[in-house]
Coordinates of C-alpha atoms in Angstrom, one line a residue:
M1 CA -38.2 -56.4 -48.0
T2 CA -41.3 -54.9 -49.6
S3 CA -42.7 -56.1 -52.9
K4 CA -43.9 -52.5 -53.7
I5 CA -41.7 -49.8 -54.9
Q6 CA -42.8 -46.2 -55.3
S7 CA -42.4 -44.8 -58.8
R8 CA -43.9 -42.3 -61.2
Q9 CA -43.4 -44.5 -64.2
L10 CA -43.5 -48.1 -65.1
Y11 CA -41.2 -49.6 -67.7
Q12 CA -42.2 -52.5 -69.9
L13 CA -39.0 -54.4 -70.6
H14 CA -38.2 -57.2 -73.1
I15 CA -35.2 -59.4 -72.1
E16 CA -33.8 -61.8 -74.6
L17 CA -30.9 -64.2 -74.1
E18 CA -28.7 -63.3 -77.1
G19 CA -27.8 -66.1 -79.5
S20 CA -30.6 -68.4 -78.3
S21 CA -32.6 -70.0 -81.1
P22 CA -35.6 -70.4 -80.6
A23 CA -35.4 -67.2 -78.6
I24 CA -35.4 -67.4 -74.8
W25 CA -37.1 -64.2 -73.6
R26 CA -39.2 -62.6 -70.9
R27 CA -41.4 -59.5 -70.7
L28 CA -41.8 -57.7 -67.4
M29 CA -43.0 -54.6 -65.7
V30 CA -40.7 -52.7 -63.3
P31 CA -40.7 -49.2 -61.8
S32 CA -38.4 -46.9 -63.7
N33 CA -36.6 -45.9 -60.5
I34 CA -35.6 -49.4 -59.5
T35 CA -31.8 -49.5 -58.9
L36 CA -29.6 -51.8 -60.9
D37 CA -28.6 -53.7 -57.8
R38 CA -32.3 -54.5 -57.2
L39 CA -33.0 -55.2 -60.9
H40 CA -30.3 -57.8 -60.9
P41 CA -32.1 -60.4 -58.7
V42 CA -35.4 -59.7 -60.6
I43 CA -33.6 -60.7 -63.8
Q44 CA -32.1 -63.7 -62.2
V45 CA -35.5 -65.0 -61.1
V46 CA -37.5 -64.3 -64.2
M47 CA -34.8 -65.8 -66.5
G48 CA -34.2 -68.7 -64.1
W49 CA -30.6 -68.2 -63.1
Q50 CA -29.1 -69.0 -59.7
N51 CA -26.9 -65.9 -59.0
A52 CA -23.9 -68.2 -58.9
H53 CA -21.6 -66.0 -60.9
L54 CA -20.7 -62.3 -61.4
H55 CA -22.7 -60.0 -63.7
V56 CA -22.5 -56.6 -65.3
F57 CA -24.8 -54.1 -66.9
Q58 CA -23.4 -52.2 -69.8
T59 CA -24.8 -49.2 -71.6
K60 CA -24.5 -48.5 -75.3
D61 CA -21.5 -46.2 -74.6
K62 CA -19.7 -49.1 -72.8
C63 CA -20.3 -47.7 -69.3
S64 CA -20.3 -50.8 -67.0
F65 CA -22.0 -51.3 -63.6
T66 CA -21.7 -54.3 -61.4
D67 CA -21.9 -55.5 -57.8
P68 CA -19.6 -53.5 -55.5
E69 CA -18.0 -56.8 -54.3
A70 CA -17.0 -57.6 -57.9
L71 CA -15.1 -54.4 -58.0
E72 CA -12.6 -56.0 -55.6
H73 CA -11.8 -58.7 -58.1
G74 CA -10.1 -56.6 -60.7
F75 CA -12.9 -54.6 -62.3
D76 CA -11.2 -51.2 -61.5
N77 CA -12.7 -49.3 -64.4
W78 CA -16.3 -50.3 -63.7
F79 CA -18.8 -48.6 -61.4
D80 CA -20.9 -49.6 -58.4
E81 CA -24.4 -50.5 -59.6
T82 CA -25.9 -49.7 -56.1
G83 CA -28.0 -46.5 -56.3
V84 CA -27.9 -46.3 -60.1
L85 CA -31.5 -45.9 -61.3
L86 CA -32.7 -47.9 -64.3
S87 CA -34.1 -44.6 -65.7
D88 CA -30.5 -43.2 -65.6
V89 CA -29.3 -45.7 -68.2
L90 CA -32.6 -46.6 -70.1
H91 CA -35.0 -44.0 -71.2
S92 CA -36.7 -42.4 -74.3
R93 CA -33.3 -41.7 -76.0
I94 CA -31.5 -44.9 -75.1
K95 CA -33.8 -47.9 -75.5
T96 CA -31.4 -50.8 -74.9
L97 CA -29.2 -52.0 -72.1
S98 CA -26.9 -55.1 -72.0
Y99 CA -26.7 -57.5 -69.1
E100 CA -24.0 -60.2 -69.0
Y101 CA -24.2 -63.1 -66.4
D102 CA -21.3 -65.5 -65.8
F103 CA -18.1 -64.2 -67.4
G104 CA -17.1 -67.8 -68.2
D105 CA -20.2 -69.0 -70.1
S106 CA -21.0 -65.4 -71.1
W107 CA -24.8 -65.4 -71.0
D108 CA -25.5 -62.0 -72.7
H109 CA -29.0 -60.5 -72.4
L110 CA -30.4 -57.6 -74.4
I111 CA -32.8 -55.5 -72.3
T112 CA -35.1 -53.4 -74.5
L113 CA -37.5 -50.7 -73.2
E114 CA -40.7 -51.4 -75.1
K115 CA -43.1 -49.1 -73.4
T116 CA -43.3 -46.4 -70.7
L117 CA -46.5 -46.1 -68.6
P118 CA -47.4 -43.3 -66.3
L119 CA -48.3 -43.7 -62.7
I120 CA -50.7 -41.2 -61.2
G121 CA -50.7 -40.0 -57.6
N122 CA -49.6 -42.5 -54.9
H123 CA -50.3 -45.6 -57.0
E124 CA -47.8 -48.4 -56.2
A125 CA -45.8 -50.1 -58.8
D126 CA -45.6 -53.9 -59.0
V127 CA -42.7 -55.9 -60.3
L128 CA -44.4 -58.4 -62.6
C129 CA -43.5 -60.9 -65.3
L130 CA -46.0 -60.5 -68.2
A131 CA -44.9 -63.3 -70.5
G132 CA -41.9 -65.4 -71.6
D133 CA -40.9 -68.3 -73.7
R134 CA -38.7 -71.3 -73.2
A135 CA -36.7 -72.6 -70.2
C136 CA -33.5 -71.1 -68.8
P137 CA -30.4 -73.0 -69.7
P138 CA -28.8 -74.9 -66.8
E139 CA -26.0 -73.1 -65.0
D140 CA -22.4 -73.9 -66.0
C141 CA -23.4 -75.8 -69.2
G142 CA -20.9 -73.9 -71.4
G143 CA -22.8 -70.9 -72.8
I144 CA -25.0 -71.1 -75.9
P145 CA -22.7 -73.6 -77.7
G146 CA -22.7 -75.9 -74.6
Y147 CA -26.4 -75.6 -74.2
E148 CA -27.0 -76.5 -77.8
D149 CA -24.8 -79.6 -77.4
L150 CA -26.7 -80.5 -74.2
L151 CA -30.1 -80.3 -76.0
D152 CA -28.7 -82.4 -78.9
T153 CA -27.8 -85.1 -76.3
L154 CA -31.2 -85.0 -74.7
E155 CA -33.0 -85.3 -78.0
N156 CA -31.5 -88.8 -78.4
P157 CA -32.1 -91.2 -75.5
A158 CA -29.8 -93.6 -77.2
D159 CA -26.9 -91.2 -76.9
P160 CA -24.2 -92.6 -74.6
G161 CA -24.2 -89.3 -72.7
Y162 CA -28.0 -89.1 -72.2
S163 CA -28.2 -90.7 -68.7
E164 CA -25.1 -88.9 -67.6
T165 CA -26.5 -85.5 -68.7
L166 CA -29.8 -86.1 -66.9
N167 CA -27.8 -87.1 -63.8
W168 CA -25.8 -83.9 -64.1
L169 CA -29.0 -81.9 -64.4
G170 CA -30.4 -83.7 -61.3
V171 CA -33.8 -84.3 -63.0
E172 CA -35.6 -87.1 -64.7
S173 CA -36.4 -85.0 -67.8
F174 CA -35.7 -81.5 -69.1
D175 CA -38.1 -79.7 -71.4
P176 CA -36.5 -76.6 -73.0
A177 CA -39.8 -75.3 -74.3
I178 CA -41.4 -74.8 -70.9
F179 CA -41.8 -71.5 -69.1
D180 CA -44.5 -71.0 -66.5
T181 CA -45.4 -67.3 -66.0
E182 CA -47.6 -67.9 -63.0
S183 CA -44.9 -69.8 -61.1
C184 CA -42.3 -67.2 -62.1
N185 CA -44.4 -64.4 -60.6
T186 CA -45.1 -66.4 -57.4
R187 CA -41.4 -66.9 -56.9
L188 CA -40.6 -63.3 -57.9
Q189 CA -43.1 -61.9 -55.2
M190 CA -41.7 -64.3 -52.6
L191 CA -38.2 -63.0 -53.4
L192 CA -39.2 -59.4 -53.2
Q193 CA -41.3 -59.9 -50.0
Y194 CA -38.9 -62.2 -48.1
S195 CA -35.3 -62.5 -49.2
P196 CA -33.0 -62.4 -52.2
L197 CA -31.7 -65.8 -51.0
L198 CA -34.8 -67.3 -52.7
I199 CA -33.0 -66.9 -56.1
H200 CA -31.4 -70.3 -55.3
D201 CA -33.6 -73.3 -56.1
E202 CA -32.7 -75.4 -53.0
I203 CA -33.4 -72.5 -50.6
Y204 CA -36.6 -71.6 -52.4
E205 CA -37.8 -75.2 -52.2
H206 CA -37.0 -75.4 -48.6
F207 CA -38.7 -72.0 -48.0
I208 CA -42.0 -73.3 -49.3
E209 CA -41.9 -76.0 -46.6
V210 CA -41.1 -73.6 -43.7
K211 CA -43.0 -70.5 -44.9
A212 CA -45.8 -70.9 -42.4
E213 CA -43.3 -71.2 -39.6
L214 CA -41.5 -68.1 -40.8
D215 CA -44.7 -66.1 -41.1
Q216 CA -45.6 -67.0 -37.5
L217 CA -42.1 -65.8 -36.4
L218 CA -42.5 -62.5 -38.2
S219 CA -45.9 -61.9 -36.8
S220 CA -44.6 -62.3 -33.3
L221 CA -41.9 -59.7 -33.7
H222 CA -42.1 -56.3 -32.1
R223 CA -41.6 -53.3 -34.4
Q224 CA -38.3 -53.7 -36.2
D225 CA -36.6 -51.7 -39.0
Q226 CA -36.4 -53.1 -42.5
W227 CA -32.7 -54.3 -42.1
Q228 CA -33.4 -56.1 -38.8
V229 CA -36.3 -57.9 -40.3
Q230 CA -34.3 -58.9 -43.4
A231 CA -31.5 -60.2 -41.2
I232 CA -34.0 -62.3 -39.2
I233 CA -35.5 -63.8 -42.3
D234 CA -32.2 -64.6 -43.9
Q235 CA -30.9 -66.2 -40.7
F236 CA -34.0 -68.2 -40.2
L237 CA -33.8 -69.6 -43.8
M238 CA -30.1 -70.6 -43.4
D239 CA -30.6 -72.0 -39.9
S240 CA -33.6 -74.1 -40.9
L241 CA -31.8 -75.4 -44.0
E242 CA -28.8 -76.4 -41.8
Q243 CA -31.2 -78.2 -39.4
E244 CA -32.7 -80.1 -42.3
M245 CA -29.3 -81.2 -43.5
A246 CA -28.3 -82.2 -40.0
S247 CA -31.5 -84.2 -39.5
S248 CA -30.4 -86.4 -42.4
G249 CA -27.0 -87.1 -40.8
E250 CA -27.4 -90.9 -41.0
L251 CA -24.7 -92.7 -43.1
P252 CA -25.6 -92.2 -46.8
M253 CA -23.8 -95.4 -47.8
S254 CA -23.0 -98.8 -46.4
P255 CA -20.3 -99.0 -43.6
D256 CA -18.1 -101.0 -46.0
Q257 CA -18.4 -98.4 -48.8
L258 CA -17.8 -95.6 -46.3
H259 CA -14.6 -97.3 -45.0
Q260 CA -13.3 -97.6 -48.6
L261 CA -14.1 -94.0 -49.4
L262 CA -12.4 -92.7 -46.2
Y263 CA -9.3 -94.8 -46.2
S264 CA -8.6 -95.9 -49.8
P265 CA -10.7 -93.5 -52.0
F266 CA -8.6 -94.2 -55.2
N267 CA -9.2 -97.9 -54.9
A268 CA -12.9 -97.7 -53.8
E269 CA -14.3 -99.3 -56.9
S270 CA -17.7 -100.0 -55.5
V271 CA -18.1 -96.3 -54.4
I272 CA -16.5 -94.0 -56.9
E273 CA -15.0 -94.1 -60.4
F274 CA -12.6 -91.4 -61.7
H275 CA -12.7 -89.9 -65.2
P276 CA -9.3 -88.0 -65.5
D277 CA -10.1 -86.9 -69.1
A278 CA -12.7 -84.5 -67.7
A279 CA -9.9 -82.2 -66.5
R280 CA -8.6 -79.6 -68.8
L281 CA -6.6 -76.4 -68.6
D282 CA -9.8 -74.3 -68.8
N283 CA -11.7 -76.0 -66.0
A284 CA -9.0 -77.1 -63.5
P285 CA -7.2 -74.0 -62.1
I286 CA -4.3 -76.1 -60.7
L287 CA -3.5 -77.4 -64.2
A288 CA -3.5 -73.9 -65.8
I289 CA -1.1 -72.7 -63.1
F290 CA 1.1 -75.7 -63.2
K291 CA 1.5 -75.4 -67.0
V292 CA 3.0 -72.0 -66.6
L293 CA 5.4 -73.3 -64.0
A294 CA 6.4 -76.3 -66.2
E295 CA 7.0 -74.0 -69.2
A296 CA 9.2 -71.8 -67.1
A297 CA 11.2 -74.8 -65.8
Q298 CA 11.4 -76.9 -68.9
H299 CA 14.9 -75.9 -70.2
K300 CA 17.3 -74.8 -67.5
G301 CA 15.0 -75.0 -64.5
I302 CA 14.1 -72.1 -62.2
K303 CA 16.6 -70.7 -59.7
L304 CA 14.8 -70.3 -56.4
T305 CA 15.2 -67.4 -53.9
P306 CA 17.4 -67.9 -50.8
R307 CA 14.2 -68.8 -48.9
G308 CA 13.4 -71.5 -51.4
N309 CA 10.6 -69.6 -53.2
L310 CA 9.9 -69.0 -56.9
P311 CA 11.3 -65.7 -58.2
L312 CA 8.7 -62.9 -58.5
K313 CA 8.8 -63.0 -62.3
V314 CA 7.6 -66.6 -62.4
T315 CA 5.2 -66.0 -59.6
R316 CA 3.5 -63.2 -61.5
L317 CA 3.3 -65.4 -64.7
M318 CA 1.5 -68.0 -62.6
V319 CA -0.8 -65.4 -61.1
N320 CA -1.8 -64.4 -64.6
A321 CA -2.9 -68.0 -65.2
I322 CA -5.3 -68.0 -62.2
P323 CA -8.9 -68.0 -63.5
A324 CA -10.9 -64.8 -62.8
D325 CA -13.6 -66.8 -61.0
L326 CA -11.1 -68.2 -58.4
T327 CA -12.0 -65.4 -56.1
Y328 CA -11.5 -66.8 -52.6
G329 CA -8.9 -64.8 -50.9
K330 CA -8.1 -62.7 -54.0
F331 CA -8.3 -59.4 -52.1
V332 CA -5.3 -60.7 -50.2
W333 CA -3.1 -62.3 -52.9
D334 CA -4.0 -60.0 -55.8
H335 CA -2.2 -57.0 -54.2
N336 CA 1.4 -56.3 -53.0
I337 CA 2.8 -59.7 -54.0
R338 CA 6.3 -60.0 -52.4
T339 CA 6.8 -63.8 -52.6
E340 CA 5.0 -66.9 -53.9
E341 CA 3.8 -67.5 -50.3
D342 CA 1.6 -64.4 -50.7
V343 CA -0.4 -66.2 -53.4
Y344 CA -1.8 -69.5 -52.2
P345 CA -2.8 -70.8 -55.7
V346 CA 0.8 -70.5 -56.8
H347 CA 2.4 -71.7 -53.6
F348 CA 0.2 -74.8 -53.2
T349 CA 0.4 -75.7 -56.9
R350 CA 4.2 -75.7 -56.7
I351 CA 4.2 -77.8 -53.6
L352 CA 1.7 -80.3 -54.9
A353 CA 3.5 -80.6 -58.3
T354 CA 6.7 -81.4 -56.4
L355 CA 5.0 -83.9 -54.1
A356 CA 3.4 -85.6 -57.1
G357 CA 6.8 -86.0 -58.8
F358 CA 6.3 -83.5 -61.7
C359 CA 9.2 -81.4 -60.5
R360 CA 12.1 -81.6 -58.0
I361 CA 14.5 -79.2 -56.3
Q362 CA 18.2 -79.7 -56.8
K363 CA 20.9 -77.3 -55.5
G364 CA 18.4 -74.5 -55.1
T365 CA 16.9 -74.9 -58.6
L366 CA 13.4 -76.2 -59.4
L367 CA 13.7 -78.7 -62.3
L368 CA 11.1 -80.7 -64.2
T369 CA 11.3 -84.4 -63.8
A370 CA 11.0 -86.8 -66.8
K371 CA 7.3 -87.2 -65.8
G372 CA 6.9 -83.5 -65.8
R373 CA 8.5 -83.0 -69.2
K374 CA 6.4 -85.8 -70.7
T375 CA 3.2 -84.2 -69.3
L376 CA 4.1 -80.8 -70.8
E377 CA 5.3 -82.2 -74.2
K378 CA 2.4 -84.6 -74.7
A379 CA -0.2 -82.4 -73.0
Q380 CA -1.3 -85.2 -70.7
W381 CA -3.4 -82.9 -68.5
G382 CA -6.0 -85.5 -67.5
Q383 CA -3.5 -87.9 -66.1
C384 CA -1.6 -85.0 -64.5
F385 CA -4.8 -83.8 -62.8
H386 CA -5.5 -87.3 -61.5
E387 CA -2.1 -87.7 -59.9
L388 CA -2.3 -84.2 -58.4
M389 CA -5.7 -85.2 -56.8
Q390 CA -4.1 -88.4 -55.4
T391 CA -1.5 -86.1 -53.9
V392 CA -4.0 -83.7 -52.5
F393 CA -6.0 -86.5 -50.7
T394 CA -3.2 -88.9 -49.7
R395 CA 0.1 -87.0 -49.3
F396 CA -0.5 -83.2 -48.7
N397 CA -0.9 -82.1 -45.1
W398 CA -4.0 -79.8 -45.2
A399 CA -3.1 -78.2 -41.9
Y400 CA -0.2 -76.5 -43.7
I401 CA -2.5 -74.0 -45.3
D402 CA -4.0 -72.3 -42.1
H403 CA -3.6 -71.7 -38.4
Y404 CA -6.2 -74.2 -37.3
P405 CA -5.4 -77.4 -35.5
E406 CA -4.0 -80.3 -37.6
L407 CA -7.3 -82.2 -37.8
Q408 CA -6.0 -84.8 -40.2
M409 CA -9.4 -86.5 -40.6
I410 CA -10.7 -83.4 -42.5
R411 CA -8.9 -84.6 -45.6
S412 CA -10.7 -87.9 -45.6
V413 CA -14.2 -86.8 -44.7
S414 CA -14.1 -84.1 -47.4
W415 CA -15.1 -86.9 -49.8
M416 CA -18.5 -87.0 -48.0
M417 CA -18.9 -83.2 -48.6
L418 CA -18.3 -83.8 -52.4
Y419 CA -20.7 -86.7 -52.3
L420 CA -23.5 -84.7 -50.6
L421 CA -23.1 -81.7 -52.9
E422 CA -23.4 -84.0 -56.0
K423 CA -26.2 -86.2 -54.6
D424 CA -28.5 -83.4 -53.5
G425 CA -27.5 -80.8 -56.1
L426 CA -26.8 -78.3 -53.3
E427 CA -25.4 -74.8 -53.3
I428 CA -25.0 -73.8 -49.7
P429 CA -22.7 -71.8 -47.4
S430 CA -19.5 -73.7 -46.9
E431 CA -19.9 -73.6 -43.1
V432 CA -23.4 -75.2 -43.4
A433 CA -21.9 -78.0 -45.5
A434 CA -19.1 -78.4 -42.9
D435 CA -21.7 -78.6 -40.1
A436 CA -23.5 -81.3 -42.0
V437 CA -20.3 -83.3 -42.4
L438 CA -19.6 -82.8 -38.7
T439 CA -23.0 -84.2 -37.9
I440 CA -22.0 -87.5 -39.6
F441 CA -18.5 -87.5 -38.3
S442 CA -18.8 -86.1 -34.8
M443 CA -15.5 -87.7 -33.7
L444 CA -13.8 -84.8 -35.6
T445 CA -14.1 -82.7 -32.4
D446 CA -11.9 -85.2 -30.6
E447 CA -9.0 -84.2 -32.7
V448 CA -8.9 -80.6 -31.3
P449 CA -6.2 -80.5 -28.7
E450 CA -6.9 -78.9 -25.3
N451 CA -4.4 -76.1 -25.9
A452 CA -6.2 -75.2 -29.1
R453 CA -9.6 -74.7 -27.5
G454 CA -9.8 -71.0 -27.3
Y455 CA -12.8 -68.6 -27.3
S456 CA -14.6 -70.5 -30.1
S457 CA -16.3 -73.8 -29.3
V458 CA -14.7 -77.1 -30.5
E459 CA -17.5 -77.5 -33.1
V460 CA -17.0 -74.0 -34.5
T461 CA -13.2 -74.6 -34.7
V462 CA -13.7 -77.8 -36.7
I463 CA -16.4 -76.2 -39.0
R464 CA -14.2 -73.2 -39.8
A465 CA -11.2 -75.3 -40.5
M466 CA -13.2 -77.5 -42.9
S467 CA -14.7 -74.6 -44.6
N468 CA -11.4 -72.7 -45.0
R469 CA -9.5 -75.8 -46.4
W470 CA -12.3 -76.6 -48.9
L471 CA -12.4 -73.1 -50.2
I472 CA -8.6 -72.9 -50.6
L473 CA -7.7 -76.3 -51.7
L474 CA -10.7 -77.8 -53.5
G475 CA -11.4 -74.5 -55.1
L476 CA -7.8 -74.6 -56.5
T477 CA -8.4 -78.1 -57.9
G478 CA -11.6 -77.0 -59.5
L479 CA -13.7 -79.8 -57.9
I480 CA -15.9 -77.2 -56.3
S481 CA -16.9 -73.6 -57.3
Y482 CA -18.1 -70.9 -55.0
T483 CA -19.8 -67.5 -54.9
E484 CA -19.1 -64.9 -52.3
T485 CA -22.3 -63.6 -50.6
Q486 CA -23.1 -61.1 -47.9
S487 CA -23.7 -62.7 -44.6
T488 CA -26.6 -61.5 -42.4
E489 CA -23.7 -60.5 -40.0
S490 CA -22.3 -57.4 -41.8
Y491 CA -18.7 -58.1 -40.6
K492 CA -18.5 -61.6 -42.0
D493 CA -18.3 -62.9 -45.6
E494 CA -19.8 -66.2 -46.6
Y495 CA -19.2 -68.4 -49.6
L496 CA -21.8 -70.6 -51.3
I497 CA -20.2 -73.8 -52.5
R498 CA -21.4 -76.2 -55.1
I499 CA -20.0 -79.1 -57.0
S500 CA -18.4 -77.8 -60.3
T501 CA -18.9 -79.2 -63.7
L502 CA -15.5 -80.7 -63.5
G503 CA -16.4 -82.2 -60.1
R504 CA -19.5 -83.9 -61.6
E505 CA -17.6 -85.2 -64.6
Y506 CA -14.4 -86.3 -62.8
L507 CA -16.2 -88.0 -59.9
C508 CA -18.6 -90.7 -60.9
W509 CA -20.4 -92.0 -57.8
K510 CA -21.7 -95.6 -57.8
T511 CA -23.8 -95.6 -54.6
E512 CA -27.5 -95.7 -54.8

């Protein structure tokens, strides 16, 4: 990917995070013919975001442009940003453009065209950050109100939440006033020259360590087209990150702690403490879906179909409760719903709620139990969540959700994945995380029966089973969040996973 873009004009843009006070802003130069899909990663880097959520550009007349992948998630009236030039939506007659990032936290940015500069002849146009002020808010901190609360906490070291907030941020200190233009431009040029993956902090930090090795690899290549080179760079970055994780495959805690975590996680007091009150209807998808089910069943119950499924009317009500950012598999279950089994968030929520004792089936009717009615009437969502999690990790057979071998141990070792994501502040492809867990628990491959060893290797089978079950089940619980990304292999989708805000608050690790 080249850092030079041919253009006849340069735009000087001012980008301000709306609602921020003092203002968080950046000033940058970009070619007027940059496309919106290429402007998006530039904004992410100069502002300081991590490309962990959806985004949209919106013109003054409410015309919206977004990533083509986002159009698959219900944005039918929006348009593909790919190929749309900045000069098409921002010019001498229209001086402003809106950019929203993360539809949950709603980080709204106002892009203003301050100046247009001509380019003469074949002069090349640099993408450059000229100035800026104040640090970017942390991802997933709750929008402007949440960020203000976070800053209030950090201003008072005596605040009970001070240490916990720093721990959540993964830093020893946080200065909201700092913005380094030089560092920003260095990273911006690396992103444009090498890979859009460098938006992510952990990948960029790793890239700095392996840049010389990557440059040597690129210099040894025979002539390749741009797309081949980009695929080689991206694959190198992900492979080397995976190797770094695998090299640290030693046990991250004592054998006794590990035994407690794997075999009695909800009684492992020296390893983990649970904070059920962290779970709410707005951050735990399984709770929002269960609430709809409970409301539908609270009076006379729900008459099930002859196959024992929820009627479509209730299924669709539960589908409407699924958060928009729970995107894994949505292209499958968001269309042509014929039964609850077509919608895994609905189907598994109903099964887990039954196993946890919140509802029961009697003579073909799903009824709330006394515990379920009490949960609904008293809004005891934190305790409800904790009991659902106990069911997920101790009673539910994860093999039920896919076609992979049973591999019962995956359920237990998933605690290690959650621990590593939290400990290292990672956002990585789910299969990379699965490979790291497999490095620690190599005996997982022994669980693959001979008759299930097909064309894929045993290791690949285990990795794919772990990845799939995490995305489906732990995404539904809300302990992890994820972002769909384009793999270097065009036929394959990947998902970057990270510990969610709920995951950080609900799981309090005690290991050093």
